[in-house]
mmCIF file of C-alpha atoms and ligand atoms in Angstrom:
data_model
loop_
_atom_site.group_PDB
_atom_site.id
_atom_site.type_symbol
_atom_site.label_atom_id
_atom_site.label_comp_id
_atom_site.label_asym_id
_atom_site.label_seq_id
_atom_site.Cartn_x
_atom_site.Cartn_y
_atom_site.Cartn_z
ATOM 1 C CA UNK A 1 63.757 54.503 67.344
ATOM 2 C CA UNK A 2 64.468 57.952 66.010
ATOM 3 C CA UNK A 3 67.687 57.686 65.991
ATOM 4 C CA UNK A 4 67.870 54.602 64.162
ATOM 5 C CA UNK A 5 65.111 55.999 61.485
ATOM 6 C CA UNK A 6 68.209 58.918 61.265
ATOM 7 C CA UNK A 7 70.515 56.426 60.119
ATOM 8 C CA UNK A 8 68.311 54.855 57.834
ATOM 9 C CA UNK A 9 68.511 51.637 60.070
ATOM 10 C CA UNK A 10 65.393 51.239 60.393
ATOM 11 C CA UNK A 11 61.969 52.304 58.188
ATOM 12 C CA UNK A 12 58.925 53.697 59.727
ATOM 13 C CA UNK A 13 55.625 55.210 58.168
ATOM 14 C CA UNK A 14 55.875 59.122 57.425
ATOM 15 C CA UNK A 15 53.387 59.010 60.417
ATOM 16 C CA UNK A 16 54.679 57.181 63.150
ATOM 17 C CA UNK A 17 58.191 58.993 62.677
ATOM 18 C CA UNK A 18 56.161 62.436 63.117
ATOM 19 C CA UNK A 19 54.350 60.943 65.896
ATOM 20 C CA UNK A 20 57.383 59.743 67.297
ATOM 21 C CA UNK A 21 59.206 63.521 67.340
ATOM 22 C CA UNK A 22 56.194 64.897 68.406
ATOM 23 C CA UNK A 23 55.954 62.264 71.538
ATOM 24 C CA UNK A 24 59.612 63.275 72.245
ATOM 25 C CA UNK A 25 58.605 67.130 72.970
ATOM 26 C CA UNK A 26 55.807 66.116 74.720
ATOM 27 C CA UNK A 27 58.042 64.046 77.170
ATOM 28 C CA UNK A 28 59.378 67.269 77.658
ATOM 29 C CA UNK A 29 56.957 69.636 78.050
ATOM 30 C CA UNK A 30 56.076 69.141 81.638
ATOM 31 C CA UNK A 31 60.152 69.907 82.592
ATOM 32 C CA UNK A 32 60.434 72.683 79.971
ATOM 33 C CA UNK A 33 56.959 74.229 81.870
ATOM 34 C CA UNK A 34 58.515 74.132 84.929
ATOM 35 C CA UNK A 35 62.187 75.591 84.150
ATOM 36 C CA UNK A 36 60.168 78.837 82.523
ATOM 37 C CA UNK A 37 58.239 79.233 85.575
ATOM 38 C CA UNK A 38 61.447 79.175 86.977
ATOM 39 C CA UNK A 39 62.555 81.663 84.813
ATOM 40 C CA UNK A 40 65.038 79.596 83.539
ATOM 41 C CA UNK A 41 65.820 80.693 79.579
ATOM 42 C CA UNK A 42 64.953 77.325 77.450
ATOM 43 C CA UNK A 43 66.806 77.218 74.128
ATOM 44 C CA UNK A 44 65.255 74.156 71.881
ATOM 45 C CA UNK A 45 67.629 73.183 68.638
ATOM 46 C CA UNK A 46 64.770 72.394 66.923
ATOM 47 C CA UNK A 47 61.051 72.290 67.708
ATOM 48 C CA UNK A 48 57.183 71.719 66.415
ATOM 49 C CA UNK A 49 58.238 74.018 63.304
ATOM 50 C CA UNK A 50 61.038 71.723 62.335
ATOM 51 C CA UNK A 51 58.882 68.599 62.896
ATOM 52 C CA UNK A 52 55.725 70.086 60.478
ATOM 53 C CA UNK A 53 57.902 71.182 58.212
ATOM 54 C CA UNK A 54 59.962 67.670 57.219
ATOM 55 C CA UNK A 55 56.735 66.001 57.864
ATOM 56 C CA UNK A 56 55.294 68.144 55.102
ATOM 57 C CA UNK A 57 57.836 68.138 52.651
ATOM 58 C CA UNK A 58 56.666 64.243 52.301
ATOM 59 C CA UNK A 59 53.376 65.358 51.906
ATOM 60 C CA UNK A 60 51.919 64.779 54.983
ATOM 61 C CA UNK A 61 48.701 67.341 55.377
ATOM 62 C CA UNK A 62 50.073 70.855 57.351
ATOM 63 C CA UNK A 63 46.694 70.384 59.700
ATOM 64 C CA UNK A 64 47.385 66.906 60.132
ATOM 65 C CA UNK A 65 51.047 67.063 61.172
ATOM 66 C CA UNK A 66 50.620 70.119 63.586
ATOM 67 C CA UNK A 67 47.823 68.703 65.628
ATOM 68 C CA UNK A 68 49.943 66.590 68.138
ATOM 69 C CA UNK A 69 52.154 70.000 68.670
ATOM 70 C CA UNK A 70 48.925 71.721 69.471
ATOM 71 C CA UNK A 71 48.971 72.516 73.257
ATOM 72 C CA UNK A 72 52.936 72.290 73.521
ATOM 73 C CA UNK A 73 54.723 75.115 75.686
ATOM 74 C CA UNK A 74 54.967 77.707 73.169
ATOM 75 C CA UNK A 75 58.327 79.511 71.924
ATOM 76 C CA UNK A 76 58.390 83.028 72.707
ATOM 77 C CA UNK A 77 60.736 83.862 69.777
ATOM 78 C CA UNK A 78 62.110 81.116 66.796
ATOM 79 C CA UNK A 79 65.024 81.597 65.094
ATOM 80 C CA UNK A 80 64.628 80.451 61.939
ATOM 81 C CA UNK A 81 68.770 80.294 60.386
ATOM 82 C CA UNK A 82 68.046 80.599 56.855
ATOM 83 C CA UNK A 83 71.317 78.647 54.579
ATOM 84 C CA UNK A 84 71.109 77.963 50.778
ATOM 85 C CA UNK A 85 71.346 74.003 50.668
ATOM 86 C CA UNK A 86 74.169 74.299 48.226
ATOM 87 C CA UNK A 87 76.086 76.255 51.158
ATOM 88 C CA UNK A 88 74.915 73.350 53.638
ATOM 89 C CA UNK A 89 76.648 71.288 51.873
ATOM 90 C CA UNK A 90 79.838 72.690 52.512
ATOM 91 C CA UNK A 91 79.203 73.222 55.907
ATOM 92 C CA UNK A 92 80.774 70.474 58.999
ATOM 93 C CA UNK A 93 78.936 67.328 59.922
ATOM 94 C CA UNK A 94 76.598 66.956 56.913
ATOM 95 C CA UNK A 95 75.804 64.112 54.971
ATOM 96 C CA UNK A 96 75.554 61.330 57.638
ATOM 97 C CA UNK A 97 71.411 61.590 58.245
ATOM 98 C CA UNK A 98 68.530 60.353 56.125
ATOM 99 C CA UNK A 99 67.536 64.216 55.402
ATOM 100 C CA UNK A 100 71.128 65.854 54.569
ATOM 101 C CA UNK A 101 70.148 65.914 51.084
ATOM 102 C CA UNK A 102 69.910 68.578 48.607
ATOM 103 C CA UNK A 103 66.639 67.810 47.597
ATOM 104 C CA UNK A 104 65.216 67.004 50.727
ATOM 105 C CA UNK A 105 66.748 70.842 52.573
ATOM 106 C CA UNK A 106 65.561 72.680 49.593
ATOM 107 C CA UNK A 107 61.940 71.401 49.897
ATOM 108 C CA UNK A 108 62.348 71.631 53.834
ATOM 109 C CA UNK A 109 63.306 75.081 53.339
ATOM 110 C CA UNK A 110 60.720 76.158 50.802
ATOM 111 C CA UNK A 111 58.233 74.494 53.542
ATOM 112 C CA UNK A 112 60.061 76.654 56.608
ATOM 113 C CA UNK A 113 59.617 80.061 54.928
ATOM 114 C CA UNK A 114 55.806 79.331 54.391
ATOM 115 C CA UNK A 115 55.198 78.399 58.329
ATOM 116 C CA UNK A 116 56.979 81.258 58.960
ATOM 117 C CA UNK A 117 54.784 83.516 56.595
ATOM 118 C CA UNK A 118 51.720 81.788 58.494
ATOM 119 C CA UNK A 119 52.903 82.612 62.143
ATOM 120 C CA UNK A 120 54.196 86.332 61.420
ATOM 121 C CA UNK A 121 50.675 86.564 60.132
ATOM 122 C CA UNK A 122 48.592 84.454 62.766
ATOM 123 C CA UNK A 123 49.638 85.504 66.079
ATOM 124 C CA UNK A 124 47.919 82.179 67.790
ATOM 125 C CA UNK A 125 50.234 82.375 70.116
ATOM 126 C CA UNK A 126 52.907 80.588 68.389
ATOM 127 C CA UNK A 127 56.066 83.157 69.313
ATOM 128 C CA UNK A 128 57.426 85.486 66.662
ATOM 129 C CA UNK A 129 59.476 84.106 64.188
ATOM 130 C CA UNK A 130 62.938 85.432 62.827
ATOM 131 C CA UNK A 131 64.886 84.636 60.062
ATOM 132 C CA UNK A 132 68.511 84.804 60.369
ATOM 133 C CA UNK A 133 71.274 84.567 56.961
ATOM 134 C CA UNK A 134 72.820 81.734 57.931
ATOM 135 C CA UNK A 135 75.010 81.630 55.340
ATOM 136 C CA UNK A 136 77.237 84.509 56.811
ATOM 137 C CA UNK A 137 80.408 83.957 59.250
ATOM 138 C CA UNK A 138 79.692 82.708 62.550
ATOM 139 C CA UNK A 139 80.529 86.110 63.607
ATOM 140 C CA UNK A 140 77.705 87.764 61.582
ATOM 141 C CA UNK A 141 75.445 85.044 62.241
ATOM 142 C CA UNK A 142 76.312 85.312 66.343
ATOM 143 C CA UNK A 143 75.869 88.968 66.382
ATOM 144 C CA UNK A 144 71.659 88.973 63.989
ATOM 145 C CA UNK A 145 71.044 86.057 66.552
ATOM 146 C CA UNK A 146 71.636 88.475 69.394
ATOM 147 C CA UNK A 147 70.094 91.391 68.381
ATOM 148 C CA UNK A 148 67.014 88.881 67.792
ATOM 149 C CA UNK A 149 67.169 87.445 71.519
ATOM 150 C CA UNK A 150 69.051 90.544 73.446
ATOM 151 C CA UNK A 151 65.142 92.058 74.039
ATOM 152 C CA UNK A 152 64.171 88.997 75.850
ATOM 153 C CA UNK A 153 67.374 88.363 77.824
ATOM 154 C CA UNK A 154 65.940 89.809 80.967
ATOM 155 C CA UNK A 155 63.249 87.999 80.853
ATOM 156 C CA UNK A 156 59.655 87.456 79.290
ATOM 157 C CA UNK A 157 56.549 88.918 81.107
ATOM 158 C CA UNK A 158 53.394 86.713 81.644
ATOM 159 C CA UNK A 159 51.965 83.063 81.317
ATOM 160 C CA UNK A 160 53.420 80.417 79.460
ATOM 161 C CA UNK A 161 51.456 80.433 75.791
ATOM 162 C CA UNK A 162 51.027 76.727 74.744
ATOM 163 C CA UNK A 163 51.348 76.016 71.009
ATOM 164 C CA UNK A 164 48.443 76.973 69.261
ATOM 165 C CA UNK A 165 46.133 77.348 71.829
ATOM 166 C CA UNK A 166 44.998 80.785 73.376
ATOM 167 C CA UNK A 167 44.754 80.677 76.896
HETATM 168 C C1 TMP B 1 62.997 67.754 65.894
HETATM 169 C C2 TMP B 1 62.750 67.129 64.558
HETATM 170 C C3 TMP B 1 63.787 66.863 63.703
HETATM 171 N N1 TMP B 1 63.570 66.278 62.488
HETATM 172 C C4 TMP B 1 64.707 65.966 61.635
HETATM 173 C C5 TMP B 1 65.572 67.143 61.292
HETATM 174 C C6 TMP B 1 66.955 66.569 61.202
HETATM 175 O O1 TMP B 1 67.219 66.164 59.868
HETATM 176 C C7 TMP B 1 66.919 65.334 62.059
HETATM 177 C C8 TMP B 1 67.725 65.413 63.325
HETATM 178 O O2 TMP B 1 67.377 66.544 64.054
HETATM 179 P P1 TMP B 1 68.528 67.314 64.854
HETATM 180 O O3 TMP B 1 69.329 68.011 63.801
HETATM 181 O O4 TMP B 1 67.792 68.256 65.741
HETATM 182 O O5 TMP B 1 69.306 66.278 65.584
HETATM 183 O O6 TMP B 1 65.548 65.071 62.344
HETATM 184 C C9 TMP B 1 62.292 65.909 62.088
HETATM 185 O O7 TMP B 1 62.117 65.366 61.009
HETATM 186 N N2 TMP B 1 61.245 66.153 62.927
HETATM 187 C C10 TMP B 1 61.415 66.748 64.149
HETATM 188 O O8 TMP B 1 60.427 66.936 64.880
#
């Protein structure tokens, strides 16, 4: 159903699309518990963050859209890879999806920066968040993300934080 929503095959309310996403991690969340106590590393291209923040750039309420994340494993650091939309643009892939618009990244973006203002400042146990200059060579850009990530490598001591909840 997502997929086809993507591809603008099908139409859904703003809600049941961010219900949908949100159902998708949650399908998850019992395997990605599991590989952390492990100690497996789990790397998620995209997560909560990405779903409030196109949720909101329709207008959806921010309280509204992250109260289905609330309770999801939490991320112990985001990368946040920061690109000018005009950049984007130019970039492989882009133009085939519903949101690879101009209009639609900028307000996205605008929308990212702000959750990421919120978490640096809340520490409710939503990870730290990083923002990386995307708009640099792959190089570049491979050598911020590990400086970002290299301090966790070996591992992250203590319980598994769930989104938004302190345990
Ligand atoms: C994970 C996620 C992605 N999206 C959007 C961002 C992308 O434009 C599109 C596809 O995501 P993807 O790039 O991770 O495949 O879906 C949401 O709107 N909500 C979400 O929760």
């Amino acid at each position: 159903m997502i997929e086809a929503y993507l591809h603008s095959e099908s139409d859904l309310d703003d809600r049941a699309i961010h219900l949908l996403f949100s159902a998708n991690r949650w399908e998850l969340a019992s395997s990605i518990t599991a590989h952390l106590a492990q100690g497996t590393t789990v790397l998620a291209d995209r997560y909560s963050f990405s779903g409030i923040a196109y949720s909101v750039r329709k207008g959806l309420s921010y309280e509204w859209c992250r109260a289905p994340e609330i309770g999801l494993p939490a991320p112990d650091l985001t990368l946040f890879l920061d690109i000018s939309p005009e950049v984007a643009t130019t970039r492989g892939g882009y133009g085939q999806e519903r949101y690879e618009k101009e209009e639609v990244q900028k307000g996205v973006r605008q929308v990212f920066n702000k959750i990421g203002r919120t978490v640096q400042e809340d520490d409710e146990g939503e990870g730290k968040w990083v923002v990386i200059d995307a708009g640099k060579t792959k190089e570049e850009v491979a050598e911020e993300l590990w400086r970002a990530v290299e301090p966790l490598a070996n591992g992250v001591q203590g319980s598994i934080n769930r989104l938004w909840e302190k345990l």
